[in-house]
PDB file of C-alpha atoms in Angstrom:
ATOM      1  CA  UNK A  22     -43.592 -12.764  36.345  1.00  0.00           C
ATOM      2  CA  UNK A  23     -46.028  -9.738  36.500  1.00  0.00           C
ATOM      3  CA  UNK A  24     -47.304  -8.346  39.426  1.00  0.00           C
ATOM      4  CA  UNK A  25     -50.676 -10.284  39.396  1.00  0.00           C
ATOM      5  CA  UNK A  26     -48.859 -13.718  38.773  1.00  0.00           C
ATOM      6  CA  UNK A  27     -46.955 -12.871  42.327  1.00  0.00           C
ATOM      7  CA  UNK A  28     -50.047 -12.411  44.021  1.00  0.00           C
ATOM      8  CA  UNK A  29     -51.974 -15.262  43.119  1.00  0.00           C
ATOM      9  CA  UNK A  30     -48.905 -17.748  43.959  1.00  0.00           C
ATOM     10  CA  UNK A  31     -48.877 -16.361  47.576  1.00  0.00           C
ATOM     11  CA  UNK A  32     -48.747 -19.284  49.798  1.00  0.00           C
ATOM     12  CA  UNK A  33     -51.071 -16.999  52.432  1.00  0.00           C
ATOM     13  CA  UNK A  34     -54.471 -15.502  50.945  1.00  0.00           C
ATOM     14  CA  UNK A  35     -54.359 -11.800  50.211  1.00  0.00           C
ATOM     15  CA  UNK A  36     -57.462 -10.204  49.864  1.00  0.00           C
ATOM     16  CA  UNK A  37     -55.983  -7.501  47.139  1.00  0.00           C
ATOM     17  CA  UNK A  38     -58.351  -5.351  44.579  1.00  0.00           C
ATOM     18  CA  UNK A  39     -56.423  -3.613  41.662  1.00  0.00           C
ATOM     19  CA  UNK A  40     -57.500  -1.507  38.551  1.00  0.00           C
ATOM     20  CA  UNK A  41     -55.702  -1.758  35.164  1.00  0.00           C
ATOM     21  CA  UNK A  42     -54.432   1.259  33.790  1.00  0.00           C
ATOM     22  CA  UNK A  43     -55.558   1.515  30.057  1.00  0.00           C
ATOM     23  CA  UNK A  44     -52.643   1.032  27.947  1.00  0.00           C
ATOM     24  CA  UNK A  45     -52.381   4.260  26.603  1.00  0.00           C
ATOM     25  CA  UNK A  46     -53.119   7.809  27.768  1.00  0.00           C
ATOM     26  CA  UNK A  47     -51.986   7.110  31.721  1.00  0.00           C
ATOM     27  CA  UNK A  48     -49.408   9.094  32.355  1.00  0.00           C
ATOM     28  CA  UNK A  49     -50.741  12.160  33.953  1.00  0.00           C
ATOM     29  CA  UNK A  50     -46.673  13.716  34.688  1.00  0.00           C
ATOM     30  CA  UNK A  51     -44.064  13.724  32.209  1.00  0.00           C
ATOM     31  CA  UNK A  52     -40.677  15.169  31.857  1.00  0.00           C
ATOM     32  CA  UNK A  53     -38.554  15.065  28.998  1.00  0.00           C
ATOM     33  CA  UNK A  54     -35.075  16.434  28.503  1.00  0.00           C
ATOM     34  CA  UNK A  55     -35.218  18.860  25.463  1.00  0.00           C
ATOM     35  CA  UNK A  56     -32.262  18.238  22.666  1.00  0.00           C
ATOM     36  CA  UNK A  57     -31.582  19.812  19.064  1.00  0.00           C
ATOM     37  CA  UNK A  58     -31.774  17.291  16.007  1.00  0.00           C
ATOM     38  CA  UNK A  59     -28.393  17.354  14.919  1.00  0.00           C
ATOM     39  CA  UNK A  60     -29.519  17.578  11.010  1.00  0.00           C
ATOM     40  CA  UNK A  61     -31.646  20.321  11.429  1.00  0.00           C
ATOM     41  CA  UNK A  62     -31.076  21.706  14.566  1.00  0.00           C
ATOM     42  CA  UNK A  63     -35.548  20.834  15.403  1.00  0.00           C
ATOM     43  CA  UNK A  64     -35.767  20.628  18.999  1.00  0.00           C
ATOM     44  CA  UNK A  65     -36.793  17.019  20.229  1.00  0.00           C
ATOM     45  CA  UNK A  66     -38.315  15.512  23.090  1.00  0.00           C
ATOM     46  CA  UNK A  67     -35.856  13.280  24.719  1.00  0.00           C
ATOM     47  CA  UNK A  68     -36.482  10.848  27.445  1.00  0.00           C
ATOM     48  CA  UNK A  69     -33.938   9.449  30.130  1.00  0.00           C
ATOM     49  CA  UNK A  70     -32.153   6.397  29.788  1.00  0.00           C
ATOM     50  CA  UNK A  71     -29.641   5.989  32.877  1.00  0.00           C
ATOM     51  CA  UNK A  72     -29.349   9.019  33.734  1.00  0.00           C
ATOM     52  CA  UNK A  73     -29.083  10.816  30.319  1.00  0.00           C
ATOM     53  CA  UNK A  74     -30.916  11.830  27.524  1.00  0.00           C
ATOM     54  CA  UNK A  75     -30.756   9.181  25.028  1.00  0.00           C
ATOM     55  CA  UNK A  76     -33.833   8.728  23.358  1.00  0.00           C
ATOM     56  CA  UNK A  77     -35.810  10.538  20.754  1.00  0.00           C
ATOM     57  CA  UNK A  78     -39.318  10.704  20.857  1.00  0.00           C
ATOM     58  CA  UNK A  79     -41.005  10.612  16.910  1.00  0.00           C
ATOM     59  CA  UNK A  80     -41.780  14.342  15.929  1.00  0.00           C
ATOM     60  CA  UNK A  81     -44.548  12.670  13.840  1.00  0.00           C
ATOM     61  CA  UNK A  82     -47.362  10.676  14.725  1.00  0.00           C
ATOM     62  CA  UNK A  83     -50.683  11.620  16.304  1.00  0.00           C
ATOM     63  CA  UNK A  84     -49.432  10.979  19.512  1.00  0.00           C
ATOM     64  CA  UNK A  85     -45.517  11.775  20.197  1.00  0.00           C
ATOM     65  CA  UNK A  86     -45.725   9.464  23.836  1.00  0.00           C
ATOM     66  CA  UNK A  87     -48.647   7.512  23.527  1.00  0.00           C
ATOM     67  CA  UNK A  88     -48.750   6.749  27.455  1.00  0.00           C
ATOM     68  CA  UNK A  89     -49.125  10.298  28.177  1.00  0.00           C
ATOM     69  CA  UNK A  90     -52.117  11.832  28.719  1.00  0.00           C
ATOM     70  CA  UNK A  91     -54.124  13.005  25.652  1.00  0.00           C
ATOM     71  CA  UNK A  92     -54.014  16.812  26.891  1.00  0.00           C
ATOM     72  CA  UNK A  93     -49.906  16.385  26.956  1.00  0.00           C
ATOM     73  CA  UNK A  94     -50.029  14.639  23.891  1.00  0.00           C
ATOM     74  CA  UNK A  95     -52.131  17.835  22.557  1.00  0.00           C
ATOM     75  CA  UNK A  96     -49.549  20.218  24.043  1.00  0.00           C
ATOM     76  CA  UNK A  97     -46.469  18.429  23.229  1.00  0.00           C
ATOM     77  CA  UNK A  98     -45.948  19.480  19.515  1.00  0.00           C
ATOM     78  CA  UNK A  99     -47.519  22.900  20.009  1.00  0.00           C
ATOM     79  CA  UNK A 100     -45.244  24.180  22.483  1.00  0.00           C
ATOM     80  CA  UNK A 101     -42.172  23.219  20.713  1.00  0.00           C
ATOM     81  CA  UNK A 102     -43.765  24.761  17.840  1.00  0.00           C
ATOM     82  CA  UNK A 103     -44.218  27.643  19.600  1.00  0.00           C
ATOM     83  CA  UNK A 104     -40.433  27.729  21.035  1.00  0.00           C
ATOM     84  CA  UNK A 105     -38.712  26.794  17.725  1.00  0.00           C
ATOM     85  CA  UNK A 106     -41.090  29.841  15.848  1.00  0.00           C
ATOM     86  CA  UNK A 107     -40.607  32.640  18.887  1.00  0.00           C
ATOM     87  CA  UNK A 108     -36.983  31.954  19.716  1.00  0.00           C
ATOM     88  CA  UNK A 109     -34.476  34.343  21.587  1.00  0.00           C
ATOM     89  CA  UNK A 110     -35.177  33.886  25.282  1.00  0.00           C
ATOM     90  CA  UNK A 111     -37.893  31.070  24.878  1.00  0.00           C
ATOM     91  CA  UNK A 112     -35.501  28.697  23.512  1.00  0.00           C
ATOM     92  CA  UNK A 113     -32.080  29.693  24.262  1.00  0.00           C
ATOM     93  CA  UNK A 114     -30.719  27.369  27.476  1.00  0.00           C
ATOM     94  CA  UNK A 115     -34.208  25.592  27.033  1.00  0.00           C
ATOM     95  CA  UNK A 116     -32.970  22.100  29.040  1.00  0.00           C
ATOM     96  CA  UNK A 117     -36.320  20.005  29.663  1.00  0.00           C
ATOM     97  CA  UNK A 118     -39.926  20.197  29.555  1.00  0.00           C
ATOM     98  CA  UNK A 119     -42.392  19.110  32.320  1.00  0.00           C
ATOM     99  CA  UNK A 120     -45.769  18.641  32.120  1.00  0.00           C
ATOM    100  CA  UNK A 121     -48.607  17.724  34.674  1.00  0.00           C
ATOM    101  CA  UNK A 122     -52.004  17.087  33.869  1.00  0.00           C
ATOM    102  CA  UNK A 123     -55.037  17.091  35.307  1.00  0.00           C
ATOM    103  CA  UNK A 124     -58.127  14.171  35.269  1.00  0.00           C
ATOM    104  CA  UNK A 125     -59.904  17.618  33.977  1.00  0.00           C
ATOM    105  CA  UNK A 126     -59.561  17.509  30.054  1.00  0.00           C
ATOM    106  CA  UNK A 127     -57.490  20.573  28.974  1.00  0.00           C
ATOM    107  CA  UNK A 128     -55.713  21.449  31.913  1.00  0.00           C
ATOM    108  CA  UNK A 129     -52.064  21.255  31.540  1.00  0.00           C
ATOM    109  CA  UNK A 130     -49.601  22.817  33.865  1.00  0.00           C
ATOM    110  CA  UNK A 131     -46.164  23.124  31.563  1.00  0.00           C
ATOM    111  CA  UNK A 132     -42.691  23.630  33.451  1.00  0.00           C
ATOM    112  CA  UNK A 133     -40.198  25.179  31.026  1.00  0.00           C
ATOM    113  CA  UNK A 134     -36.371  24.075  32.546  1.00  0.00           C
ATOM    114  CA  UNK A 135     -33.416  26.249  31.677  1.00  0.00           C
ATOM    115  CA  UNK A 136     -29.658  25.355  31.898  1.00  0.00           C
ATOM    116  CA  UNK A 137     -28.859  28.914  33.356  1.00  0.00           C
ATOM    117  CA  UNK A 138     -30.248  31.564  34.657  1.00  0.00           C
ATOM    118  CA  UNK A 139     -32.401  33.618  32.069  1.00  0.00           C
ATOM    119  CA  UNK A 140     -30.519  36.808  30.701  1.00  0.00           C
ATOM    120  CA  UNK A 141     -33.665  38.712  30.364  1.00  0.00           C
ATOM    121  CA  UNK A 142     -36.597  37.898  32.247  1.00  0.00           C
ATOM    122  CA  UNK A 143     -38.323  40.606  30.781  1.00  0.00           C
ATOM    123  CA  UNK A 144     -38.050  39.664  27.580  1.00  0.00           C
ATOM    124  CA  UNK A 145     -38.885  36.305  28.407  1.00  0.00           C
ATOM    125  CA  UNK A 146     -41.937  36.971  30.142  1.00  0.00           C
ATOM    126  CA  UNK A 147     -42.675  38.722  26.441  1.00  0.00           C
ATOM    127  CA  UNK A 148     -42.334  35.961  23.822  1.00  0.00           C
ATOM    128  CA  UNK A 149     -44.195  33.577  26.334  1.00  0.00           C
ATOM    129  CA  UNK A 150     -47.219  35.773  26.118  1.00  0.00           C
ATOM    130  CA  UNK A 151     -46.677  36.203  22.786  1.00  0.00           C
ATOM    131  CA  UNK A 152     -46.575  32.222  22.341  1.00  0.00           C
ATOM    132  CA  UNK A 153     -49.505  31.842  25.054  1.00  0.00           C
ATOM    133  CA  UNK A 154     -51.354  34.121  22.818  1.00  0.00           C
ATOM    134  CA  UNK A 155     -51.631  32.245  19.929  1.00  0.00           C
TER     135      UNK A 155
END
């Protein structure tokens, strides 16, 4: 059973408040594994099953992972956007995403998680300002 069906069958009394989450737009961390469609070579989100990135997240929709907050929601397709148009050192090694959000609509804190160690830094540093730009 759920969680409240194991409290009220308590044979002692519990004196237990709880708030329900709303059923979408909870989620104020995510990470997601980054992977290359293998048609087109789009990147994807990817979440974790077991261990390993197995499954796709829809790169249509209004909201790509609906339990996520609405700011990561916002970001989601825009930074891959942004990745998949700049290129070069932005997307080459580009492993996983992760994103933490604040209760504060529109603030975002985005981790970008490479495989190896980046060969240019500098010229990293330059197509994220160009993508932070726009």
């Amino acid at each position: 059973g759920n969680f409240e069906d194991l409290l009220l069958h308590k044979k002692e009394p519990v004196a237990v408040a709880w708030c329900e989450s709303p059923p979408e737009h909870f989620r104020l961390r995510c990470r997601f594994a980054i992977t290359q469609d293998g048609d087109s070579g789009r990147l994807r989100y990817t979440l974790y099953d077991k261990g390993s990135p197995s499954v796709k997240l829809p790169t249509e929709g209004a909201a790509p992972y609906p339990i996520a907050s609405k700011q990561i929601n916002a970001l989601m397709p825009l930074l891959l956007e942004a990745v998949e148009r700049l290129g070069g050192e932005l997307r080459a090694g580009l492993k996983a995403v992760h994103f933490l959000a604040t209760l504060c609509e529109g603030d975002v804190v985005c981790t970008l998680v490479y495989e190896r160690p980046l060969a240019s830094p500098e010229a990293w540093l330059e197509a994220a300002a160009q993508g932070r730009a726009r």
